Coordinates of C-alpha atoms in Angstrom, one line a residue:
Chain J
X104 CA 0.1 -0.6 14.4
X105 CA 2.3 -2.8 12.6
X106 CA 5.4 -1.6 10.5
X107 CA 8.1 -2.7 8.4
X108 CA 11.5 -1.1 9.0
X109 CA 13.3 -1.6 5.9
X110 CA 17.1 -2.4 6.4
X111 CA 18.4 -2.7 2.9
X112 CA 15.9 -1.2 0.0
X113 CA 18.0 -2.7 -2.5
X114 CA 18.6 -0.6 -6.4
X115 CA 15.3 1.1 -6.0
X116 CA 12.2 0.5 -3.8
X117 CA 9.1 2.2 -4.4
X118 CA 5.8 2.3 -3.0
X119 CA 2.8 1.8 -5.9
X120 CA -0.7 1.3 -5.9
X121 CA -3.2 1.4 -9.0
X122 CA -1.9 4.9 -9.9
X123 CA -3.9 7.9 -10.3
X124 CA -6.3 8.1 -13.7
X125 CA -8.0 11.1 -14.8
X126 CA -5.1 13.8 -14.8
X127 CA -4.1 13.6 -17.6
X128 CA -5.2 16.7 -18.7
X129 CA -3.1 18.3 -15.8
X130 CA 0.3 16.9 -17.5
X131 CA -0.2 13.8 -14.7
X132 CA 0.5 10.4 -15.6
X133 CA -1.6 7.3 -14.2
X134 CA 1.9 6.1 -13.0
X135 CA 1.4 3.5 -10.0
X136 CA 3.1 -0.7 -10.4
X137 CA 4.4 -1.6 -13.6
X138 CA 3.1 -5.4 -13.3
X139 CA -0.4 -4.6 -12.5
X140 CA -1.4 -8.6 -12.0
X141 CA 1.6 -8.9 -9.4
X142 CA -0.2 -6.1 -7.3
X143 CA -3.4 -7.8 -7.8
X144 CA -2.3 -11.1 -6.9
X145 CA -0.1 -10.0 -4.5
X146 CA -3.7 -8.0 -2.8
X147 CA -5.8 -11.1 -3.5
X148 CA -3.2 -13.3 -1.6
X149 CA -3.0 -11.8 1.7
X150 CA -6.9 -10.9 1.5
X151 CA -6.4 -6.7 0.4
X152 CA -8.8 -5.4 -1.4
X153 CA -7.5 -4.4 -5.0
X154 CA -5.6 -1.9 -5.2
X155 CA -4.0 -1.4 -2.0
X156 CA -0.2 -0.2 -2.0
X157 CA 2.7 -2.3 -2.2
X158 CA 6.6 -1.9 -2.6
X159 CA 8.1 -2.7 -5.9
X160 CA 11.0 -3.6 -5.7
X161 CA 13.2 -3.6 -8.3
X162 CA 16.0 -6.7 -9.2
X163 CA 16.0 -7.5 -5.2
X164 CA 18.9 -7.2 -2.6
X165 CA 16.0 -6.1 -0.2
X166 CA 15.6 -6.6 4.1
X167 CA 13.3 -5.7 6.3
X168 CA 11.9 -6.4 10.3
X169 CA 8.8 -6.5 10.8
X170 CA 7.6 -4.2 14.0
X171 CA 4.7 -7.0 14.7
X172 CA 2.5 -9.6 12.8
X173 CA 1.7 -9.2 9.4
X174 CA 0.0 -11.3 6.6
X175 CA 2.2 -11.0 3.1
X176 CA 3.3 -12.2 -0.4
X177 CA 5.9 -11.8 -3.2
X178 CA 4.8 -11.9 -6.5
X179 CA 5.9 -10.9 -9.6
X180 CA 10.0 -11.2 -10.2
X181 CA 10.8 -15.0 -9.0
X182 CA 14.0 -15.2 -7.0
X183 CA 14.6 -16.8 -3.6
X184 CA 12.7 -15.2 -0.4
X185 CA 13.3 -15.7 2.9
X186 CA 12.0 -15.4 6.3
X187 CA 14.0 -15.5 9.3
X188 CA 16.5 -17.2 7.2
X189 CA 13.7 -19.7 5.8
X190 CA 12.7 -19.8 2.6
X191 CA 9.2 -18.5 1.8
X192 CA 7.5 -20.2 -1.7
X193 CA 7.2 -17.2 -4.0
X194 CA 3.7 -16.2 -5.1
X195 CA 2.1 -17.5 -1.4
X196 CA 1.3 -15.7 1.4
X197 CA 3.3 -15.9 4.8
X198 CA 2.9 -14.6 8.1
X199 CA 5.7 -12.7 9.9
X200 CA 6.1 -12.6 14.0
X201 CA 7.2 -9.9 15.8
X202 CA 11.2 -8.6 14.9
X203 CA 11.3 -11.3 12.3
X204 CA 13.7 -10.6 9.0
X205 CA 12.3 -10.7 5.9
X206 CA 14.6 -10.9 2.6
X207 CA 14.0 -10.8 -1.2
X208 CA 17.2 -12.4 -3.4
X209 CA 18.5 -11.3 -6.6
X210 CA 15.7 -12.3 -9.2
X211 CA 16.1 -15.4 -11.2
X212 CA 13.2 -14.4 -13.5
X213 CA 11.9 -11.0 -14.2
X214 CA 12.9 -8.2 -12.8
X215 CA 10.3 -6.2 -10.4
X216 CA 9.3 -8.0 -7.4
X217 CA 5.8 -6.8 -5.4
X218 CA 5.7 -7.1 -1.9
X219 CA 2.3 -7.0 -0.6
X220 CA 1.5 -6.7 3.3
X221 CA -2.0 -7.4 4.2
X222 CA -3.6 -4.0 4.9
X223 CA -1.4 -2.0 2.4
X224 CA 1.9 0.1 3.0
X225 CA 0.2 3.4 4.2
X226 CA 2.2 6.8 3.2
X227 CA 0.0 9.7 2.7
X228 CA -1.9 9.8 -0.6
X229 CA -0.7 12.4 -2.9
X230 CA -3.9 13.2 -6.0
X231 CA -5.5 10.5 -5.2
X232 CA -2.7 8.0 -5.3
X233 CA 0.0 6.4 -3.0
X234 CA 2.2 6.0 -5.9
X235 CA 5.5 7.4 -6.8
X236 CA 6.1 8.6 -10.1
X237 CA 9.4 8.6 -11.1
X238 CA 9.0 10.9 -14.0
X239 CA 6.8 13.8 -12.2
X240 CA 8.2 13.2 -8.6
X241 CA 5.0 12.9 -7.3
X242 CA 4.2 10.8 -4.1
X243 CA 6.5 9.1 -2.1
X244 CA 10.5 9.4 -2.3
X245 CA 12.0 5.8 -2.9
X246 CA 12.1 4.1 0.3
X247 CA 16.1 4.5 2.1
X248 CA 17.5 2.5 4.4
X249 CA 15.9 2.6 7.8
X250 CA 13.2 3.7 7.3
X251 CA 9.6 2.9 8.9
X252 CA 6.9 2.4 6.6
X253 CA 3.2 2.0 8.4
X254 CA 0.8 -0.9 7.4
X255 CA -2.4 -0.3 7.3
X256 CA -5.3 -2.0 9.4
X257 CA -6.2 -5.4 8.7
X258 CA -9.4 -5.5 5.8
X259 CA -12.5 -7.2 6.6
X260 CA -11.4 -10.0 4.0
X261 CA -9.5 -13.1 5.4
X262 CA -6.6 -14.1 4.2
X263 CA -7.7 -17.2 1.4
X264 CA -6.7 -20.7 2.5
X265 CA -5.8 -21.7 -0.9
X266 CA -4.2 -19.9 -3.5
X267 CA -7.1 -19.4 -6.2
X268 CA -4.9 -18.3 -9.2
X269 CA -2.5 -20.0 -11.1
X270 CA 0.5 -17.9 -11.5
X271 CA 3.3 -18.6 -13.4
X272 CA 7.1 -16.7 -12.8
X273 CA 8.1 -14.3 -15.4
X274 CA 9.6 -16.5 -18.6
X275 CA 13.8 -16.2 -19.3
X276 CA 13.8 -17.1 -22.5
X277 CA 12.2 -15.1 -25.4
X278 CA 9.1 -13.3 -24.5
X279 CA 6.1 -12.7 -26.8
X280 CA 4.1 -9.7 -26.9
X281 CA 1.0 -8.7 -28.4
X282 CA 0.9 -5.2 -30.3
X283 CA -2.7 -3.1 -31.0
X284 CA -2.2 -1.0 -34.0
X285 CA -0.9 2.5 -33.1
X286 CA -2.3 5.7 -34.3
X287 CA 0.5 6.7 -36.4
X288 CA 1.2 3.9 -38.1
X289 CA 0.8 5.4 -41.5
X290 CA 3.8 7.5 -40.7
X291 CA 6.0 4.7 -41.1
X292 CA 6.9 2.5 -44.1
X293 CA 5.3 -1.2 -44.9
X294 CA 9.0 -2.3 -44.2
X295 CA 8.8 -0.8 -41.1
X296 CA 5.7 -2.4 -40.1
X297 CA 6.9 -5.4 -41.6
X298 CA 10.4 -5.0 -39.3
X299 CA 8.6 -4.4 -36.4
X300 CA 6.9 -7.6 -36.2
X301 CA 9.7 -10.3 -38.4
X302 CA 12.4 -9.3 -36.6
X303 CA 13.5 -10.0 -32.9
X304 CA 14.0 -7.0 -30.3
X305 CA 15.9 -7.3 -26.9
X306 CA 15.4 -4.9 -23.9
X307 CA 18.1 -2.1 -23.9
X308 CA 20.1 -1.4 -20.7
X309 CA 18.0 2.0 -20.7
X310 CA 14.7 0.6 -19.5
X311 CA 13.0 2.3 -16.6
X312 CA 9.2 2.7 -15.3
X313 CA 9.2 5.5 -18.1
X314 CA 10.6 3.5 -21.1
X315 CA 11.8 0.7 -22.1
X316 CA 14.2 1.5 -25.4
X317 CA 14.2 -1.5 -27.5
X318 CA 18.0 -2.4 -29.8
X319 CA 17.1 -3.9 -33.4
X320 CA 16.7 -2.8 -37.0
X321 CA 15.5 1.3 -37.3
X322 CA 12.1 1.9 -38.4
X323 CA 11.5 3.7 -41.1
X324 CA 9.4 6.3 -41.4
X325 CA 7.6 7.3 -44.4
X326 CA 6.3 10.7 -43.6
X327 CA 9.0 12.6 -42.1
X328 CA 7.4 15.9 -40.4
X329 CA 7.1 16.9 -37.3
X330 CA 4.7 15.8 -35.1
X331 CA 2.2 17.7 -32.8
X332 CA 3.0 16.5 -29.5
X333 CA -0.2 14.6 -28.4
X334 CA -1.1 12.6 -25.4
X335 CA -0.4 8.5 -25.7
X336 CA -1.3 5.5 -23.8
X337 CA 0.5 3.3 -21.5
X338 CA 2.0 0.8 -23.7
X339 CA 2.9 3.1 -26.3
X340 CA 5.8 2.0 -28.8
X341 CA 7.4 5.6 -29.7
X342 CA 9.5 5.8 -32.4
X343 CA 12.4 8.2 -32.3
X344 CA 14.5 10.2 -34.8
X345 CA 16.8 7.5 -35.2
X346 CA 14.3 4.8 -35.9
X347 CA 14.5 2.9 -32.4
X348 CA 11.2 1.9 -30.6
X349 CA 10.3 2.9 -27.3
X350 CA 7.5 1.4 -25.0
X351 CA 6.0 3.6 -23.1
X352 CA 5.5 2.9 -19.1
X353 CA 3.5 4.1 -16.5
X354 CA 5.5 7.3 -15.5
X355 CA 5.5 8.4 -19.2
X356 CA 5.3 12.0 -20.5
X357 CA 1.4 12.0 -20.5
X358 CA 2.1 13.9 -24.4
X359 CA 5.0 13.0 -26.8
X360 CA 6.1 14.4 -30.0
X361 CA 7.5 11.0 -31.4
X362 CA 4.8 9.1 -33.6
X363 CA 3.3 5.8 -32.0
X364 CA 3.6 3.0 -34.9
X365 CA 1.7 0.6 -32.5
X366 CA 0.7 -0.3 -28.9
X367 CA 1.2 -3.2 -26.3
X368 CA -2.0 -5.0 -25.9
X369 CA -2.8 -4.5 -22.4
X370 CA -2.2 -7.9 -21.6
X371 CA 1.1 -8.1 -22.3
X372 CA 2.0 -5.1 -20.6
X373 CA 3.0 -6.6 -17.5
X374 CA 5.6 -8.8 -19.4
X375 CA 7.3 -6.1 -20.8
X376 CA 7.7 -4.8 -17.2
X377 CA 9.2 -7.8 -16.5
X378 CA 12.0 -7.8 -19.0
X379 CA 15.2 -8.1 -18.0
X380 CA 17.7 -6.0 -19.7
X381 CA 19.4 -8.0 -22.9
X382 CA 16.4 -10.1 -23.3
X383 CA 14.9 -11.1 -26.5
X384 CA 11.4 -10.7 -27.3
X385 CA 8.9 -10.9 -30.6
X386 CA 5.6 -8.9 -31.3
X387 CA 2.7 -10.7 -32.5
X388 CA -0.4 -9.2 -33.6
X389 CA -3.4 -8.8 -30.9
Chain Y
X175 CA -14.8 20.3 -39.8
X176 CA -13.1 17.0 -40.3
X177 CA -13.0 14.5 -37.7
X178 CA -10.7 11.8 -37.5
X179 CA -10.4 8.8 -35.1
X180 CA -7.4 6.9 -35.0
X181 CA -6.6 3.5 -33.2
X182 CA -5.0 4.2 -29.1
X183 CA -5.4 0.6 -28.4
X184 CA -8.0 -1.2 -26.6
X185 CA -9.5 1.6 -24.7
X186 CA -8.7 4.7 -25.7
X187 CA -9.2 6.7 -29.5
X188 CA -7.4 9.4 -30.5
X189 CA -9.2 12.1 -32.1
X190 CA -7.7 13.8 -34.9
X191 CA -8.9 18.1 -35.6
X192 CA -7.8 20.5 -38.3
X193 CA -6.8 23.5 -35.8
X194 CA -6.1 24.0 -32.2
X195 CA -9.9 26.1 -32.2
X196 CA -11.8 22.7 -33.0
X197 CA -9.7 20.7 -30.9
X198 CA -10.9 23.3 -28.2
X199 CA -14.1 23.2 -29.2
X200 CA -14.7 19.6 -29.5
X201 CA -12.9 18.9 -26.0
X202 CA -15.2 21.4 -24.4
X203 CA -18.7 19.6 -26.4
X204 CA -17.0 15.9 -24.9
X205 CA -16.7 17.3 -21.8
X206 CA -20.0 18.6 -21.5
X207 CA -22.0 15.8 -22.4
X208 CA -20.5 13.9 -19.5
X209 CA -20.7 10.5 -21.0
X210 CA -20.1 7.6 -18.7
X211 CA -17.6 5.1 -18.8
X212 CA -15.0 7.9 -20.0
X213 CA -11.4 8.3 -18.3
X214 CA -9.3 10.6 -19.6
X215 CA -10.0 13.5 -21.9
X216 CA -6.9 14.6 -22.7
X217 CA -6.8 17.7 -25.6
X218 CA -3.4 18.3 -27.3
X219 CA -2.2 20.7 -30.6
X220 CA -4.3 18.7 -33.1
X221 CA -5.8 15.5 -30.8
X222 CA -8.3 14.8 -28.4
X223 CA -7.3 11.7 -26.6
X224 CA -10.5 9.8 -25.2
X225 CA -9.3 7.3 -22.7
X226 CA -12.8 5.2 -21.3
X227 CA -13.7 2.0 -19.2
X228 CA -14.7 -0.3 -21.9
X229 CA -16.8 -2.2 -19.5
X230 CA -18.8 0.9 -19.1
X231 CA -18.0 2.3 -22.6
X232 CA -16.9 -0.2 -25.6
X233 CA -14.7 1.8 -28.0
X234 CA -17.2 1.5 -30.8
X235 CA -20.2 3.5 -29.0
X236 CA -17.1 5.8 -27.8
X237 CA -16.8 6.2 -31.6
X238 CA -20.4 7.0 -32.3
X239 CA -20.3 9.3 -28.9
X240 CA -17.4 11.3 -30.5
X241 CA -18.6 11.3 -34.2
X242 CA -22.4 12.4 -33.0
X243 CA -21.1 15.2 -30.9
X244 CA -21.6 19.0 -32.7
X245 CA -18.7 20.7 -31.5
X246 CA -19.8 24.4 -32.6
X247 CA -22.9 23.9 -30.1
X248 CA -20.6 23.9 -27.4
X249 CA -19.6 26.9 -25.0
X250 CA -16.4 28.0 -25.0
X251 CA -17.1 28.1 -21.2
X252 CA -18.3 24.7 -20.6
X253 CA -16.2 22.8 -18.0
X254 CA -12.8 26.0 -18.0
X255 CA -11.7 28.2 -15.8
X256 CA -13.1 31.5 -17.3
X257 CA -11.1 33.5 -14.6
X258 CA -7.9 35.0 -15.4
X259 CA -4.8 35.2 -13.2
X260 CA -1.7 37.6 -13.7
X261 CA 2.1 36.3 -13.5
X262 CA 4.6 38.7 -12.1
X263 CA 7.8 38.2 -14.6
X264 CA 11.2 38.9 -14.9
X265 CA 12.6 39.2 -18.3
X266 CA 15.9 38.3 -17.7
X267 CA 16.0 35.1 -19.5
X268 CA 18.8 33.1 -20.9
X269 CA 17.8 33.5 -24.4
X270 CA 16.0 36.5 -24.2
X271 CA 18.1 38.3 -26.7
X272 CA 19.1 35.0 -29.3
X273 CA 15.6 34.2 -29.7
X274 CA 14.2 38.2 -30.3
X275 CA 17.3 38.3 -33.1
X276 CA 15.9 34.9 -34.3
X277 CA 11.9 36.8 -34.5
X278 CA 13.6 39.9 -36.0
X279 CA 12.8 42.3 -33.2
X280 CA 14.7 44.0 -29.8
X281 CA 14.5 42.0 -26.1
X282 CA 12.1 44.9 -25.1
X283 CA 9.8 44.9 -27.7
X284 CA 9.4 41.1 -27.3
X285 CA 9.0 41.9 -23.8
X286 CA 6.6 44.8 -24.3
X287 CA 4.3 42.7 -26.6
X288 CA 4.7 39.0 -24.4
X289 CA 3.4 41.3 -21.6
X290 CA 0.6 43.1 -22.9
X291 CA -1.3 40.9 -24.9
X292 CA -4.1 38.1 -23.4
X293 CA -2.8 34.4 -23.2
X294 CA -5.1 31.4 -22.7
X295 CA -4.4 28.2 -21.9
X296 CA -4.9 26.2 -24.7
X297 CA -4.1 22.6 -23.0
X298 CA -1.8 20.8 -20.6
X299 CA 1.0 18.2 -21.2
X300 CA 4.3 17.9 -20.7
X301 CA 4.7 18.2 -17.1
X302 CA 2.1 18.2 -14.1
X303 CA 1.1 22.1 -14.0
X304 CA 2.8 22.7 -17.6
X305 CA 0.2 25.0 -19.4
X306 CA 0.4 25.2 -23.5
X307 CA -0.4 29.0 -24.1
X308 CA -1.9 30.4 -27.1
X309 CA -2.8 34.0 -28.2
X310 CA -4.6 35.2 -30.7
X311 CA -2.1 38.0 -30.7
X312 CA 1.0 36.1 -30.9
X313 CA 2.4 36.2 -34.7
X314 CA 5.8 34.2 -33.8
X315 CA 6.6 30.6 -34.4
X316 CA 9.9 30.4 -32.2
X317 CA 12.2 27.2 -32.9
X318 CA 13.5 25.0 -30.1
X319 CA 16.8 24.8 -29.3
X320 CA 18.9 22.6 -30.5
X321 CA 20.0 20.8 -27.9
X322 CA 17.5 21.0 -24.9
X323 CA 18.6 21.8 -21.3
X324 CA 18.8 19.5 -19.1
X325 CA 17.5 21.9 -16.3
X326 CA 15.1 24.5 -16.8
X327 CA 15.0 25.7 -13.8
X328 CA 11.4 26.3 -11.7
X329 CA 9.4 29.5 -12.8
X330 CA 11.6 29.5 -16.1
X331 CA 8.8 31.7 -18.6
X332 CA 9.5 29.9 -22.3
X333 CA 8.5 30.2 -25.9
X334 CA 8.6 27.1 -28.1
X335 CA 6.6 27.2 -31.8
X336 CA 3.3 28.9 -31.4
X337 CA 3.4 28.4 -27.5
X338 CA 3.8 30.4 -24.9
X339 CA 4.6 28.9 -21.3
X340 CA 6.1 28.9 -17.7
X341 CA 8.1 25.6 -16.1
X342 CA 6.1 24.1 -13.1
X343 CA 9.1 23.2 -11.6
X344 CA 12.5 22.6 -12.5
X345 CA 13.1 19.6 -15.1
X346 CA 14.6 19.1 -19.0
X347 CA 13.4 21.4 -22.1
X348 CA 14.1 22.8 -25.3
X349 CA 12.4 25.9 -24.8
X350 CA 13.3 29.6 -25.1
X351 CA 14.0 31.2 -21.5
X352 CA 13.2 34.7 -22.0
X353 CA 12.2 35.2 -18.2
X354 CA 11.3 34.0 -14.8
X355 CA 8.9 34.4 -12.1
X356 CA 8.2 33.0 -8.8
X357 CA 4.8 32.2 -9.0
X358 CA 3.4 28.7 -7.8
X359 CA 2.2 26.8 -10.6
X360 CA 2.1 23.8 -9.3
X361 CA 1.1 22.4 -6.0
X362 CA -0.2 18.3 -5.4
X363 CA -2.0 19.9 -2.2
X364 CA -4.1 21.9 -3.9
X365 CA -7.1 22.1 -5.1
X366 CA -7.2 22.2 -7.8
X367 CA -3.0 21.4 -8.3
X368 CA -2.5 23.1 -11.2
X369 CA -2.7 26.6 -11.9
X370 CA -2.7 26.7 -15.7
X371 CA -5.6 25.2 -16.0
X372 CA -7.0 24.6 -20.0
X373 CA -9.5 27.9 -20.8
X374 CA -7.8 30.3 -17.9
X375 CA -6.8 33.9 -19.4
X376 CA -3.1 34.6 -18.5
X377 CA -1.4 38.1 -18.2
X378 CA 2.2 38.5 -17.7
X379 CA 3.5 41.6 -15.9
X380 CA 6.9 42.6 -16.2
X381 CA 8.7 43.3 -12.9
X382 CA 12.0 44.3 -14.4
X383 CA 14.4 43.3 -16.8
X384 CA 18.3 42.3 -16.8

């Protein structure tokens, strides 16, 4: 079986897959990658089936051997990747010999690389789900220095000759995201509303795969009660007490007590896992 | 009883009830009727969050399905765990004594009536394994604390506003600790994980006291 012995996980490598729907109920969050089209694209590349698990990897500073031959691809943060000392093109897949050294660099755009292996990184499923989630602790522990993770058998798929997707890398400038009106909406003020959208937001320093806290003008709120707690949506922009938005990520509290004044359209969802902290972005309507 | 749907983006509503009973009610009904296409049903103090595969389910009929739906048909039973377990506890708790001054009674008769009356779990949340426990018995409405812990630890047993309930495992809260116990709540391995699980009857026991 082939295996990648990772020498240097960098800030924080995790293994995700698509998460695990449908436990909600059970306080469980769907958790799983942030940038669900760079573990899709990183699948479709090396010929996985959807879905399989990957490592995300978070700003880079990652190494790895690899204990025999494997098919794989880096998608989703763009910085430089190399094998044996030879750079790999980003968003392609590569294959690996025998003991050779695979490295991700510092991103240059975005922040969360994927690292798909063709077959999937196998840990032990935990509900359903290879995924760790960073809120709950469920599944596996972030991946430490030397240690072996187990790639799974090759899928009946081949690997595609050509790349079929255009993909583009993560923008650095300002980023523009789509909102879907939020359920509580009416709790906040037509200033608010009007804030929300005129006014630009950059990505706080405390951004994780829970939150991503956003600096600009407070919201104001119009009604100013206390809330139920009630179960939200990936995507989620929570405002606090103190008027600042928060959007809500995979390894959320599956129930919040902060009212939702709107939500990230799904397809935008994987740029705002991509933000870097400090940059700018706007909302647009869906 | 009033029914409101509100916007959760592009595939999911949230349902909006009058009381915890209809939300109850009405989760039980959804879950019944086993509509396709549906993801998560996910029942909280006021809402019902309906989370679906619009390629199976489009929001809109998932609007009609939840409008259409007569909640006061449904079972109680439908889809819960009618069983009840018993938790062995400890009244010991941090707060045990603050938050019975706060209610306007002793730590033991707190104790006495936490422990003799029937719970249920009304819904889950919070934390995998965190149950939200109502009683019909319960007449307090306890107040958070100010500033919330930063660790409860495992098996802490808590009161927070109408709510009765018992941390899965260690993590932040603003509850009220009035005891402990060292019952597993909460385990990824089994099946089902959680203990607590929405519709189960819940009895405390006390085991002693500090």
């Amino acid at each position: 079986m082939t295996r990648l012995r990772v020498e240097q996980p960098g800030p924080l490598a995790l293994v995700e897959d698509v998460g695990r729907p449908g436990l909600a109920h059970l306080g469980v969050a769907g958790s799983g990658a942030l940038d669900r089209g760079a573990l899709r694209l990183a699948n479709r590349l090396v010929g996985n089936p959807d879905g399989l698990a990957a490592l995300e990897l978070l700003v880079g500073g990652f190494r790895a051997r690899f204990d025999g031959e494997a098919w794989f691809a880096v998608t989703g943060a763009w910085g430089p990747v190399t094998l044996d000392g030879r750079p790999v093109a980003p968003y392609t897949a590569a294959r690996a010999t025998d003991g050779s050294v695979l490295e991700v660099g510092m991103a240059e755009r975005g922040i969360r690389y994927v690292l798909g292996v063709r077959g999937g990184i196998e840990v032990p499923p935990v509900l359903g789900s290879r995924s760790r989630d960073t809120l709950a602790a469920i599944g596996p522990d972030a991946v430490e220095a030397g240690q072996v993770l187990a790639i799974g058998p090759e899928p009946a798929a081949s690997v595609p000759l050509l790349d079929q997707e255009a993909a583009f890398p993560p923008p650095d400038g300002q980023v523009t995201i789509a909102l879907l009106p939020g359920p509580r909406a009416e709790w906040f003020t037509d200033s608010a509303l009007a804030v929300l959208f005129d006014s630009p937001w950059r990505l706080s320093e405390q951004a994780d795969r829970i939150g991503a806290r956003l600096v600009g003008p407070p919201l104001e709120r119009r009604i100013q009660g206390e809330l139920a707690s009630e179960a939200t949506v990936p995507g989620s922009i929570q405002v606090a007490g103190g008027g600042a938005p928060t959007v809500l990520l995979a390894d959320r509290p599956v129930t919040g007590g902060y009212p939702v004044i709107a939500i990230v359209a799904p397809g935008s969802l994987d740029a705002v896992a991509q933000l870097r902290p400090g940059q700018e972005l706007r909302f647009r309507h869906a | 009883m009033s029914r409101r749907l509100l916007p959760s983006g592009d595939s999911a509503l949230l349902v909006e009830c009058d009381s915890l009973d209809e939300v109850l009610a009405l989760h039980d009904a959804l879950a019944a009727s086993d509509q396709p296409g549906v993801v998560e049903l996910v029942p909280a103090a006021r809402t019902i969050l309906v989370a679906v595969d619009p390629a199976t389910l489009p929001l809109e009929s998932a609007a009609t399905w939840v409008r259409r739906i007569p909640a006061e048909a449904a079972a109680r039973s439908a889809g819960r765990a009618a069983d009840g377990v018993t938790i062995r506890v400890t009244y010991d708790g941090p707060d045990l004594r603050t938050t019975a001054s706060l209610l306007g009674v002793t730590a033991d008769a707190l104790v006495e009536l936490h422990s003799s009356i029937e719970w249920r779990v009304a819904f889950g949340g919070f934390a995998p394994g965190f149950g939200y426990l109502v009683s019909d018995d319960w007449p307090f409405e306890v107040p958070r604390l100010d500033a919330p812990r930063t660790r409860v630890p495992a098996g802490s047993v808590a009161l927070a506003g109408s709510f009765g309930g018992v941390y899965p495992r260690q993590s932040p809260g603003g509850w009220r600790l009035i005891g402990r116990t060292g019952a597993e709540l909460w385990n990824p391995e089994a099946q089902p994980p959680a203990v607590l699980l929405p519709g189960r009857r819940v009895r405390f026991e006390a085991v002693g006291a500090g």
